[in-house]
Each structure stands twice: as structure tokens, then as C-alpha cells.
mmCIF file of C-alpha atoms and ligand atoms in Angstrom:
data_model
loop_
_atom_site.group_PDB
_atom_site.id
_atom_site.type_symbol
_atom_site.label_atom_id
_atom_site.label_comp_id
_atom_site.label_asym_id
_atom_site.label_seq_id
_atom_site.Cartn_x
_atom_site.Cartn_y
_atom_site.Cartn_z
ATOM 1 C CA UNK A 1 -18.965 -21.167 9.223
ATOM 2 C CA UNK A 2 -15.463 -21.531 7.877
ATOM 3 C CA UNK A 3 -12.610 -23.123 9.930
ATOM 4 C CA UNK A 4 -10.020 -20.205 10.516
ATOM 5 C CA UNK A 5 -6.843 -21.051 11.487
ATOM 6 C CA UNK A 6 -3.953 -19.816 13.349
ATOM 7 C CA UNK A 7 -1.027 -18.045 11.267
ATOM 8 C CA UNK A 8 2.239 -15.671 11.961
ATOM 9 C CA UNK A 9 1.999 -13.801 8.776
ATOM 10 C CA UNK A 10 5.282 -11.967 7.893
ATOM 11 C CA UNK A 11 5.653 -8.004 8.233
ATOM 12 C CA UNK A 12 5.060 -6.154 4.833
ATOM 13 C CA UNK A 13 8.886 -4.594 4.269
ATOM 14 C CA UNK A 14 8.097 -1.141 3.047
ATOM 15 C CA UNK A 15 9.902 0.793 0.499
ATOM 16 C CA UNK A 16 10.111 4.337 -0.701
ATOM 17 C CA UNK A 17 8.851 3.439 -4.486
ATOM 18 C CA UNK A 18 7.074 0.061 -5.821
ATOM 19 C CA UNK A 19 9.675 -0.602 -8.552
ATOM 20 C CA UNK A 20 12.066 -0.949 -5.228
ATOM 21 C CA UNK A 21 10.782 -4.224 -4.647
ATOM 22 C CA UNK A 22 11.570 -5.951 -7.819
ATOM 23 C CA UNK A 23 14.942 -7.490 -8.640
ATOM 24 C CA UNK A 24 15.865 -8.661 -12.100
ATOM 25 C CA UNK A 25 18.068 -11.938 -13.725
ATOM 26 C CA UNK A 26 21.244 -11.026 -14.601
ATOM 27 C CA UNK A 27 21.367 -13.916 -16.907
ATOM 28 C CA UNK A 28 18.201 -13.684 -18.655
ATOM 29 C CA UNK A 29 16.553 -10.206 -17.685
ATOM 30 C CA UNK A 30 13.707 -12.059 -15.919
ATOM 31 C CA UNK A 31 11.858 -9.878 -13.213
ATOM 32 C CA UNK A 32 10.795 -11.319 -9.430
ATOM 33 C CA UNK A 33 9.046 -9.326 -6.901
ATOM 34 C CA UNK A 34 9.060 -12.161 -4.584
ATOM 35 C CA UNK A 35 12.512 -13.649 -3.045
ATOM 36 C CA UNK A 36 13.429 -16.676 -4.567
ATOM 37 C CA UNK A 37 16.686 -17.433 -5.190
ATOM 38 C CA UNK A 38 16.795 -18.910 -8.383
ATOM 39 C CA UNK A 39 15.007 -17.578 -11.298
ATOM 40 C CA UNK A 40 12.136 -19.450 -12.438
ATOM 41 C CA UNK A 41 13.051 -18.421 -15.901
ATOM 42 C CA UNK A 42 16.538 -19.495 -16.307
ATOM 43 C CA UNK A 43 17.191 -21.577 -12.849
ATOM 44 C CA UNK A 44 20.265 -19.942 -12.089
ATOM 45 C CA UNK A 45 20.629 -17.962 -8.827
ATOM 46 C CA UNK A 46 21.548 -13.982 -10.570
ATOM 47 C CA UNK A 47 18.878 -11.677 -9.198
ATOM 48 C CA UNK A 48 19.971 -8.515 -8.400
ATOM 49 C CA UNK A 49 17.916 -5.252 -7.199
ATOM 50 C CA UNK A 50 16.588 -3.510 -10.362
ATOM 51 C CA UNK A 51 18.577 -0.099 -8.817
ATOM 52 C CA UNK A 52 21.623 -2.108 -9.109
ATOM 53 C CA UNK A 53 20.435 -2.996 -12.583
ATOM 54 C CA UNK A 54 20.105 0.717 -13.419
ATOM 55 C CA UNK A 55 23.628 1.503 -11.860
ATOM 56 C CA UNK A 56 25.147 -1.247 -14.109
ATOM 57 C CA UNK A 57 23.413 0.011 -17.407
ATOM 58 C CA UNK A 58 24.306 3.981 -16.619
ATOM 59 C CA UNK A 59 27.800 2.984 -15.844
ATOM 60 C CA UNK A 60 27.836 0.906 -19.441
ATOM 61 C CA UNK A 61 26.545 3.378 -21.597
ATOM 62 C CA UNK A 62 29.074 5.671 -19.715
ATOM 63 C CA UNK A 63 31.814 3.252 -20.879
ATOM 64 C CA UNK A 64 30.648 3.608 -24.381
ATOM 65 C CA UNK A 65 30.372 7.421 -24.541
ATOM 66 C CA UNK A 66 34.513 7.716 -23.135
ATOM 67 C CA UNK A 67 35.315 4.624 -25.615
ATOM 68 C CA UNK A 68 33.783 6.986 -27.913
ATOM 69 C CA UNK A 69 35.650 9.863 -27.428
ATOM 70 C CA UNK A 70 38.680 8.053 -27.425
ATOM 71 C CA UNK A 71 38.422 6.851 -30.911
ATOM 72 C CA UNK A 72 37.874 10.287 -31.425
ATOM 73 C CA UNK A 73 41.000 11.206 -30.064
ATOM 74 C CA UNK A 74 42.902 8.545 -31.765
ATOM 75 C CA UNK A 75 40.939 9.316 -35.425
ATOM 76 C CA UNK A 76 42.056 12.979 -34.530
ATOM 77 C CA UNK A 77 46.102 11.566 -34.273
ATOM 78 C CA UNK A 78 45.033 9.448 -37.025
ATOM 79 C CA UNK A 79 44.502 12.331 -39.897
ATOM 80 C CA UNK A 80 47.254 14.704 -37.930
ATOM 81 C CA UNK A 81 49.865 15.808 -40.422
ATOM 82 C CA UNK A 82 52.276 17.278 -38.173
ATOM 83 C CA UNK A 83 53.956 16.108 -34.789
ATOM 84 C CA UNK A 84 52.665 19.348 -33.298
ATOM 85 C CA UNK A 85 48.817 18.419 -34.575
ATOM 86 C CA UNK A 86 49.497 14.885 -32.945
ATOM 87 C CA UNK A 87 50.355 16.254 -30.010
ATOM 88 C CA UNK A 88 47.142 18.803 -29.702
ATOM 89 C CA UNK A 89 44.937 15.829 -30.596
ATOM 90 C CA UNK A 90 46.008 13.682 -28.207
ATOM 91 C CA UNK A 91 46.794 16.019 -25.286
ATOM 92 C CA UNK A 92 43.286 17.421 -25.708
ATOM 93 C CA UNK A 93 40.995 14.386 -26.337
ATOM 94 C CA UNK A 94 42.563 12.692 -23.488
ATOM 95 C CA UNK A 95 41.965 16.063 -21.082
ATOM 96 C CA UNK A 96 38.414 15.625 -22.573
ATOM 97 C CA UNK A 97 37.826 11.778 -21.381
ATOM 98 C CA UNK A 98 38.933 12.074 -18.354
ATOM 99 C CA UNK A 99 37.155 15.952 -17.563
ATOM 100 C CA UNK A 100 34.007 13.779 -19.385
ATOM 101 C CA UNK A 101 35.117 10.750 -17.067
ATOM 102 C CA UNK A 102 34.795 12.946 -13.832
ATOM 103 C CA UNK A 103 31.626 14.906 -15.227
ATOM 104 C CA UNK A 104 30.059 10.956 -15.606
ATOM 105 C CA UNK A 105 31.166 10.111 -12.048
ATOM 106 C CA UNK A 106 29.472 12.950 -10.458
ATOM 107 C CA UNK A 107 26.223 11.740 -12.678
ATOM 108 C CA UNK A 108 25.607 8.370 -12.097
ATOM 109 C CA UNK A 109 23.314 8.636 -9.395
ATOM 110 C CA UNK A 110 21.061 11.105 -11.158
ATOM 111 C CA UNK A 111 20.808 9.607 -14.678
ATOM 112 C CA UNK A 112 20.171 5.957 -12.965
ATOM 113 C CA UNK A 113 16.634 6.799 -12.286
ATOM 114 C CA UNK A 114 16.628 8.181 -15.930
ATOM 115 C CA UNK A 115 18.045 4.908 -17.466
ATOM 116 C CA UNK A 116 15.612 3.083 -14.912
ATOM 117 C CA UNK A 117 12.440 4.429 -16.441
ATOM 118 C CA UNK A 118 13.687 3.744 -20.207
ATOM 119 C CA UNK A 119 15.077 0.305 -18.986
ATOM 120 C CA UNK A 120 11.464 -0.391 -17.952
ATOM 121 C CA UNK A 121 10.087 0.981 -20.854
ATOM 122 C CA UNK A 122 11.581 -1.374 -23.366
ATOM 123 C CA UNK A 123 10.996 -4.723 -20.894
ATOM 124 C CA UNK A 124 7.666 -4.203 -20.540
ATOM 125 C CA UNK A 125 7.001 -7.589 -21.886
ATOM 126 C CA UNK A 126 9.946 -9.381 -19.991
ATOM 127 C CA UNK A 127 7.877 -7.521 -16.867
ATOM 128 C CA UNK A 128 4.757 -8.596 -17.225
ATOM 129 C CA UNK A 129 5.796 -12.413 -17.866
ATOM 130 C CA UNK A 130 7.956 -12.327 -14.709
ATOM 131 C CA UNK A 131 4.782 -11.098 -12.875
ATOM 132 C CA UNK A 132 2.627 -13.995 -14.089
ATOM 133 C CA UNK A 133 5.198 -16.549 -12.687
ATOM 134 C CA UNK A 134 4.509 -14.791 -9.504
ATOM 135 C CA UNK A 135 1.538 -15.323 -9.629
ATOM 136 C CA UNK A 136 1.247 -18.600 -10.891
ATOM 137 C CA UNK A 137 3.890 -19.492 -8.298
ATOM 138 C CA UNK A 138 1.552 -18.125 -4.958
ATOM 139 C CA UNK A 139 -1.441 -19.527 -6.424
ATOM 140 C CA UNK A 140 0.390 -23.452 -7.042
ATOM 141 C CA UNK A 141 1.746 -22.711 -3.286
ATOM 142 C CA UNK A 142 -1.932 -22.551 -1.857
ATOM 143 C CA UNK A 143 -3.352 -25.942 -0.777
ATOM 144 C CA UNK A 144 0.266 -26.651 0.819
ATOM 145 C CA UNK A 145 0.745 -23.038 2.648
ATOM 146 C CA UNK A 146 -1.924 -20.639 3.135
ATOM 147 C CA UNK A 147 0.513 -18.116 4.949
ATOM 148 C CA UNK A 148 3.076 -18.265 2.077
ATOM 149 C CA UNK A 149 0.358 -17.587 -1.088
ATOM 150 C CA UNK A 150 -1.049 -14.534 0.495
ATOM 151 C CA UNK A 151 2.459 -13.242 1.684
ATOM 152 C CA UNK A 152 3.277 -13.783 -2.054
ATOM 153 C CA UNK A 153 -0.088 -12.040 -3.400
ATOM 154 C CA UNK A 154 0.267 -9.898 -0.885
ATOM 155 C CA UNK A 155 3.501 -8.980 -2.129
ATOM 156 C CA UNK A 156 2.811 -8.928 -5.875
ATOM 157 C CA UNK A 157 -0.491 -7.182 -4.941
ATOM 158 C CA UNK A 158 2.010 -4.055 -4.374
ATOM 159 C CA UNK A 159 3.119 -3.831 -7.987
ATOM 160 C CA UNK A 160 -0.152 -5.326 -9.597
ATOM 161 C CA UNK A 161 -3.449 -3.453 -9.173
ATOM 162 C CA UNK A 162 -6.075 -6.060 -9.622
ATOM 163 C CA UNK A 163 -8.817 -7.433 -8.254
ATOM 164 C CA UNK A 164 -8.458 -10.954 -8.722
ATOM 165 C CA UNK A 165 -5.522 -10.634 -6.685
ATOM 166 C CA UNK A 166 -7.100 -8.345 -3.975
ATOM 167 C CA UNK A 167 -10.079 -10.997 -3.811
ATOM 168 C CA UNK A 168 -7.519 -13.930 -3.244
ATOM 169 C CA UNK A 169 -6.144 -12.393 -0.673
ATOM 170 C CA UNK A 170 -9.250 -11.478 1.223
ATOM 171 C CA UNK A 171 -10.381 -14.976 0.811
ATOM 172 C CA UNK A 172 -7.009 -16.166 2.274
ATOM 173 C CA UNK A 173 -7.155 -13.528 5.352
ATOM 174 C CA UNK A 174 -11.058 -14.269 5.744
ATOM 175 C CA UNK A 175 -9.954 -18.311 6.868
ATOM 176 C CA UNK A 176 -6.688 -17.110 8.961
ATOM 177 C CA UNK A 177 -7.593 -15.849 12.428
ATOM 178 C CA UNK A 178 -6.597 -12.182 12.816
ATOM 179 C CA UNK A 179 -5.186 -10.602 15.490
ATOM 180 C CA UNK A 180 -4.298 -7.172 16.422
ATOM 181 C CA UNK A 181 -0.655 -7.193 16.331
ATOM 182 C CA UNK A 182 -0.414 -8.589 12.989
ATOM 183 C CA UNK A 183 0.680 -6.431 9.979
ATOM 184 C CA UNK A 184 -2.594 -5.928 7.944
ATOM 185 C CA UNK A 185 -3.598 -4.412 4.854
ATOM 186 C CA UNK A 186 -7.230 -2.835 4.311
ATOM 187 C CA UNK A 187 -7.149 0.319 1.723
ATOM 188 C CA UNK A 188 -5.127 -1.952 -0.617
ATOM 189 C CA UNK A 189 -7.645 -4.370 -1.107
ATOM 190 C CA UNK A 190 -10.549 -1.964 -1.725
ATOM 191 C CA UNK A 191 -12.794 -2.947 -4.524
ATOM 192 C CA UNK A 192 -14.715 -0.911 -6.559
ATOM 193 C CA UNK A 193 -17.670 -3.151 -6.613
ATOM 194 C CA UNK A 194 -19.276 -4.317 -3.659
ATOM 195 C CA UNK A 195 -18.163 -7.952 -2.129
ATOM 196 C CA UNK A 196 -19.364 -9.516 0.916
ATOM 197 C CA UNK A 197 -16.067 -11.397 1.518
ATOM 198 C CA UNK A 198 -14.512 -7.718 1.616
ATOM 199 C CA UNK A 199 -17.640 -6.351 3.868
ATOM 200 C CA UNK A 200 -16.928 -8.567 6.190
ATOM 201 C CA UNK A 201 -13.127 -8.311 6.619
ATOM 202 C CA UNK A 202 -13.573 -4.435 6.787
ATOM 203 C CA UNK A 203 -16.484 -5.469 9.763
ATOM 204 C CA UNK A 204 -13.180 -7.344 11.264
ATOM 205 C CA UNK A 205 -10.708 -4.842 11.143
ATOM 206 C CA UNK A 206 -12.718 -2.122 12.644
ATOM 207 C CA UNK A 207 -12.905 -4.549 15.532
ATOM 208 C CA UNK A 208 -9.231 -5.879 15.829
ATOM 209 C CA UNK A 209 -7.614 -2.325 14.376
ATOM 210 C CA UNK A 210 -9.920 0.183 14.043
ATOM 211 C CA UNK A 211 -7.175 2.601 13.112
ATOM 212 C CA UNK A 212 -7.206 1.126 9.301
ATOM 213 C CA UNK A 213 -10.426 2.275 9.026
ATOM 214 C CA UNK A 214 -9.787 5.557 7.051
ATOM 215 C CA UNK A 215 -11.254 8.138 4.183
ATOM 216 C CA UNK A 216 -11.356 5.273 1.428
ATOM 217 C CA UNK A 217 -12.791 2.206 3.836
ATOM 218 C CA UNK A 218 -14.896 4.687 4.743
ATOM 219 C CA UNK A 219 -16.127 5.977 1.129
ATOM 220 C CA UNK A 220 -16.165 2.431 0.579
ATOM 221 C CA UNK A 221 -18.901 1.379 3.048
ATOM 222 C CA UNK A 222 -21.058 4.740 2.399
ATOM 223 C CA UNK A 223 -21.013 3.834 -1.399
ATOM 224 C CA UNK A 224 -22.254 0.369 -0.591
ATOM 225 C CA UNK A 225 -24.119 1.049 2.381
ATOM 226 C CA UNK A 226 -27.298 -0.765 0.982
ATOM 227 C CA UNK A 227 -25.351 -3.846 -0.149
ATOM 228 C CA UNK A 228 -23.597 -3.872 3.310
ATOM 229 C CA UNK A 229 -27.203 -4.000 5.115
ATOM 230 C CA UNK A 230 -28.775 -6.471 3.105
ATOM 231 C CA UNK A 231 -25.944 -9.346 4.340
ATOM 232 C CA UNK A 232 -26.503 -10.987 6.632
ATOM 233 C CA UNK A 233 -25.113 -8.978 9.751
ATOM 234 C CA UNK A 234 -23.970 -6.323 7.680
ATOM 235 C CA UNK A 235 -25.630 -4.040 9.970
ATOM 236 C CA UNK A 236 -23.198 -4.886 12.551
ATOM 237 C CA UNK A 237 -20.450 -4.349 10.563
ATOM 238 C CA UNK A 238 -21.554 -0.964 9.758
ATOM 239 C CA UNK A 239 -22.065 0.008 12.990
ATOM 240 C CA UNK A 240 -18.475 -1.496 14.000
ATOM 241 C CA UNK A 241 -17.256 0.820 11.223
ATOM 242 C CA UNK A 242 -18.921 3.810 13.397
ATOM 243 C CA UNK A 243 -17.339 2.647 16.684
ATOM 244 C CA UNK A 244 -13.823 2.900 14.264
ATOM 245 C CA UNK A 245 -14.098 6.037 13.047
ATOM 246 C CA UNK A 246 -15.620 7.902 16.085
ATOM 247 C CA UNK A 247 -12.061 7.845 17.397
ATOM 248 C CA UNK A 248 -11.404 10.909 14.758
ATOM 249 C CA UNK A 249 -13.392 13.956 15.688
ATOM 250 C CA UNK A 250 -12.873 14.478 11.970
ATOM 251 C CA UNK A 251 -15.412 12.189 11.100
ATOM 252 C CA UNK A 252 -17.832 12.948 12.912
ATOM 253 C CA UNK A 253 -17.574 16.301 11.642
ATOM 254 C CA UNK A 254 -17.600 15.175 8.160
ATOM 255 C CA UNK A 255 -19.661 12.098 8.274
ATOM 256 C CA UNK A 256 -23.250 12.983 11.282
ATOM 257 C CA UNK A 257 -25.837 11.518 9.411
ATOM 258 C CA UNK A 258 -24.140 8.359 8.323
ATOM 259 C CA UNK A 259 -22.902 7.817 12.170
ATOM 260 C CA UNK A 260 -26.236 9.132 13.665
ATOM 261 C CA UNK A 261 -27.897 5.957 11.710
ATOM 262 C CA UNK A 262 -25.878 3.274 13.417
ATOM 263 C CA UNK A 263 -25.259 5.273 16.779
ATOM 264 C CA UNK A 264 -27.807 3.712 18.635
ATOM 265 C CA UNK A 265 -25.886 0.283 18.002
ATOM 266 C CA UNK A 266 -22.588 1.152 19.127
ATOM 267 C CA UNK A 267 -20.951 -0.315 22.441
ATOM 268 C CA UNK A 268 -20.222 2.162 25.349
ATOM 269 C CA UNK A 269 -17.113 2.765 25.078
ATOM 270 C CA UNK A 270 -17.421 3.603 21.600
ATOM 271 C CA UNK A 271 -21.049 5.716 22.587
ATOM 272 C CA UNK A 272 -19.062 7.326 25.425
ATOM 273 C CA UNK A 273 -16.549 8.701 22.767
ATOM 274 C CA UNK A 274 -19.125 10.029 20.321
ATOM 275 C CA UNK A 275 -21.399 11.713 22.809
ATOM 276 C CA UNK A 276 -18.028 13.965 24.298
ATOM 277 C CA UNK A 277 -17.661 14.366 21.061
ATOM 278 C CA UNK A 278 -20.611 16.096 20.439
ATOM 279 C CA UNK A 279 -21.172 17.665 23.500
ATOM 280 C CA UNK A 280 -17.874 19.310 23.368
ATOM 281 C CA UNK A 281 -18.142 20.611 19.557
ATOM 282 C CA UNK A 282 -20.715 23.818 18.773
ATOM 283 C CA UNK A 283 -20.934 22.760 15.322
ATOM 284 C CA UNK A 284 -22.652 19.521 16.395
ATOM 285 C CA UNK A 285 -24.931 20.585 18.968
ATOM 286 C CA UNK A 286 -27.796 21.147 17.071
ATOM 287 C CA UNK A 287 -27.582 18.394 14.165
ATOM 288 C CA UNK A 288 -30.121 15.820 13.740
ATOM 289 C CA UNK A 289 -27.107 13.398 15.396
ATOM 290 C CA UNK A 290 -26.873 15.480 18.380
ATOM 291 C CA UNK A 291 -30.411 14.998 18.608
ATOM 292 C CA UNK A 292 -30.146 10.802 18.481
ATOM 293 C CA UNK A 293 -26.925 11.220 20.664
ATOM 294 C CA UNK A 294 -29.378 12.932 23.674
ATOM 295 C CA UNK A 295 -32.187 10.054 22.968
ATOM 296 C CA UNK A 296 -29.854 7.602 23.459
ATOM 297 C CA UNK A 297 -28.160 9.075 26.166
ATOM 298 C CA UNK A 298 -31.479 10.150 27.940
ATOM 299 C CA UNK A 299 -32.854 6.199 27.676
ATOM 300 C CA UNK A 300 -29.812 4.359 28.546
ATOM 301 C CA UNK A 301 -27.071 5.932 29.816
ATOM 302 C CA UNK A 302 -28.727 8.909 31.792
ATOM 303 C CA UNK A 303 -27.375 8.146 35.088
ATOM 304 C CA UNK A 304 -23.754 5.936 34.353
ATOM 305 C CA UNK A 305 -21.701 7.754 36.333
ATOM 306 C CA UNK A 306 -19.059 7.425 32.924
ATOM 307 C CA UNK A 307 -20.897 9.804 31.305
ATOM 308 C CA UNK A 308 -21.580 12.044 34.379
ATOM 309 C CA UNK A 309 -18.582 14.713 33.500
ATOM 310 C CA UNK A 310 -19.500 15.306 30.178
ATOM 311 C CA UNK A 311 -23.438 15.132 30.243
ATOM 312 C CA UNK A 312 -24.228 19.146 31.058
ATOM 313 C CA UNK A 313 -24.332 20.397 27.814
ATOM 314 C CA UNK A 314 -26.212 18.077 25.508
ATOM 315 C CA UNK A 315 -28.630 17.275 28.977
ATOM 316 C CA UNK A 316 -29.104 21.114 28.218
ATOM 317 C CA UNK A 317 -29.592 20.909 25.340
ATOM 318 C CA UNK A 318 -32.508 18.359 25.193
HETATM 319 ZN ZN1 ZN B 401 17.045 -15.932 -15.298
#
């Protein structure tokens, strides 16, 4: 079995949008979504937040429009003939810059997003090569710091969708010992195809923090459910998976024949759950799981008093 050992990994800072994350080189345009302070590109230290970026490029291209109408103004004095044409020229071109000046001011913070998206657009390239050095950067950090390389992935792994990186990760988290009040991922690092490695973190999680265990995890297992039992104790982790998502009554309504085949493996807590559960919901009461719930109830857990003020129904029932 592999060695696991002890780490504090880092809290995953959350933004509003992905692209939030990145900052870019001033110098050389080179993109980071981890936080170095000098640029691996260039070497100097001039990374800035790519919204800062966008401010800087709206308010340039600003610049240039009023420069423009400016030279408009002056071409306008330029070709006047009279002092009273000068005077028109001038008075209103310069009324225009500064009404377009004040129009621009008012604008910036909507046409940034707008300049973002075209900014991106034409440094594609420039992104994807600033990417790959942080990549190449977490996966040269590995033998010395476990901890740091899958914070890194972990944090590239929010701008990159790909597997490679999700499986790194996993096999990172799968030798650090996890705890509860550690800031974990799970639906990010869904696969499509099935992995053991991944089958067995997900058999973790519903352990440490069953509340990760959602919709996807959950499509997930039932997609692979005859990969998952022919690991070794991937039975186990499917029934852990039940004792997670028995917590939802949702579930149970959506998922009874998937939970009535592992129901019969579940702890008593989790059982205890899942039986008021269906005791207490009419559309329940007569599926093939209410069925297993009363066997199992009847042959072990008839007379626990824990189950005494919630046993009427379905010990009518059977
Ligand atoms: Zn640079």
C-alpha cells in the first residue's frame, strides 16, 4: 500500500470568472495563472491582473480615438479660410473631445470586458505557451514538494480542462492523507473514462466529506458501476457512495434501485437515515428498495431502540 503523508494544502481562492485568475507580463505579454513573481518568460517581475490589462488597453485605444479627433479639429483650422471658420472649428472639435472624453470615462468599465475578449482572442498563442510553463513548472516542482505541484495543477487545472492534469492530481491527493477540513476538489477531476485511482478517491471523499458527493460523482459511479465492482474493494466504495448521498432525500428519490443494491452494506448511521427516509416518503413505500429496507431492518435492526420511533410504518408495511 502506498505511504501517504501528512500535508496542509492551501485553500482554493475562488473567483467570479476563470480568466480572473490569470495575470499577464507587462514586458513581454507572457500569461501566469500561478503566482510567481517574476516571469518565466522574460525574468522581470511585471505581472499584472489581466482586468488591469484590459483597463490599460481600453483606456489606450481611448487615447487614440480623442488624439484622433483632435487632428481633426486642428485639420479643420488647418483648411479654415476665415477667422470666423477658425474659430467654429476649433470651438467645436474641442467641445467634441472633451463631450467624447466624458462619454469614454463613463465607458471604460463596460468596453473592458469587450477589449478583454478580443485581447484574448489575438494571444491565443502567447496563452497557451504561458500555460505550458505552468505546467512544466508544477510538474519539475514534484519530487521536491508534493503540496506545491498539486496546488499548482490544481490551480492550472481551473483554466485547463484535461485529463492528464486531473490524473496528476489524483495521483498526488491519493499519497497525501486527507482530512475533512481540508479544501478538496471532486467534480473537477471527473473523468470520462473509468480510473481506479479516481474510484478510489471518490470511495475517500464520501467517507471524509460526503457532501462532495453530488449529481456528476454520482452519474459518474452509476456509469461505471461495473468497473467500480470489479476492483478490488470497489464494492465498498460504492456502498460508501450510498451512505453519501442518502443524506439528500433527493436521491433517494431519484436514484432506489442503485441505493437498494448496496443498502444492505451501509453502516447504521447511514441505514438509520435511509430507512426514515423511506418510511416517511409515500412515494417509496412500495418500491422494490422499501422492500430491502424492511428485510434489513426486520433481520438486524428490528429491536435497536434507534430505530424504534420511526419503525411503524414500514413494520406495517412488511
Ligand atoms: Zn515577461
Amino acid at each position: 500500500m502506498m505511504k501517504k503523508i501528512p500535508v496542509q494544502i492551501t485553500p482554493l481562492k475562488r473567483t467570479r470568472y476563470a480568466f480572473q485568475r490569470l495575470r499577464v507580463c507587462r514586458s513581454c505579454h507572457n500569461f501566469t495563472v500561478l503566482w510567481e513573481k517574476e516571469c518565466m518568460h522574460c525574468g522581470k517581475s511585471a505581472f499584472i491582473p489581466v482586468e488591469h490589462m484590459a483597463v490599460r488597453l481600453t483606456k489606450r485605444s481611448m487615447q487614440t480615438e480623442r488624439l484622433v479627433a483632435l487632428f481633426l479639429t486642428l485639420a479643420g483650422v488647418l483648411f479654415s479660410s476665415t477667422f470666423q471658420e477658425i474659430a467654429i472649428c476649433l470651438g467645436g472639435g474641442l467641445a467634441l473631445t472633451v463631450l467624447l472624453w466624458i462619454v469614454q470615462r463613463q465607458m471604460v468599465q463596460t468596453e473592458s470586458p469587450r477589449k478583454l475578449s478580443k485581447w484574448f482572442n489575438q494571444e491565443q498563442d502567447r496563452l497557451i505557451q504561458g500555460l505550458r510553463l505552468n505546467i512544466e513548472a508544477a510538474v519539475s516542482i514534484r519530487p521536491d514538494n508534493e503540496r506545491l505541484a498539486y496546488e499548482m495543477l490544481r490551480e492550472i487545472g481551473t483554466l485547463v480542462d484535461s485529463d492528464r492534469n486531473r490524473l496528476q492530481q489524483l495521483s498526488l491527493l491519493r499519497s497525501f492523507i486527507l482530512r475533512r477540513d481540508m479544501d478538496l476538489q471532486l467534480e473537477s477531476l471527473l473523468l470520462f473514462h473509468f480510473d481506479e485511482g479516481l474510484a478510489e478517491y471518490i470511495g475517500e471523499i464520501a467517507k471524509i466529506k460526503p457532501e462532495l458527493i453530488k449529481e456528476r460523482t454520482l452519474l459518474y459511479v452509476l456509469d461505471h458501476e461495473a468497473e467500480f465492482l470489479s476492483m478490488p474493494g470497489g464494492k465498498e466504495i460504492l456502498a460508501a457512495t450510498v451512505g453519501a448521498i442518502v443524506r439528500m432525500k433527493r436521491y433517494v428519490t431519484l436514484y432506489p434501485e442503485f441505493i437498494r443494491r448496496y443498502a444492505r452494506l451501509l453502516p447504521k448511521d447511514r441505514f438509520l437515515r435511509l430507512f426514515r427516509i423511506v418510511t416517511t416518503d409515500p412515494h417509496l413505500q412500495f418500491s422494490n428498495l422499501a422492500v430491502e429496507v424492511a428485510e434489513i431492518y426486520n433481520s438486524k435492526y428490528q429491536w435497536d431502540p434507534d430505530f424504534q420511533n420511526t419503525d411503524k410504518k414500514l413494520g406495517h408495511n412488511v
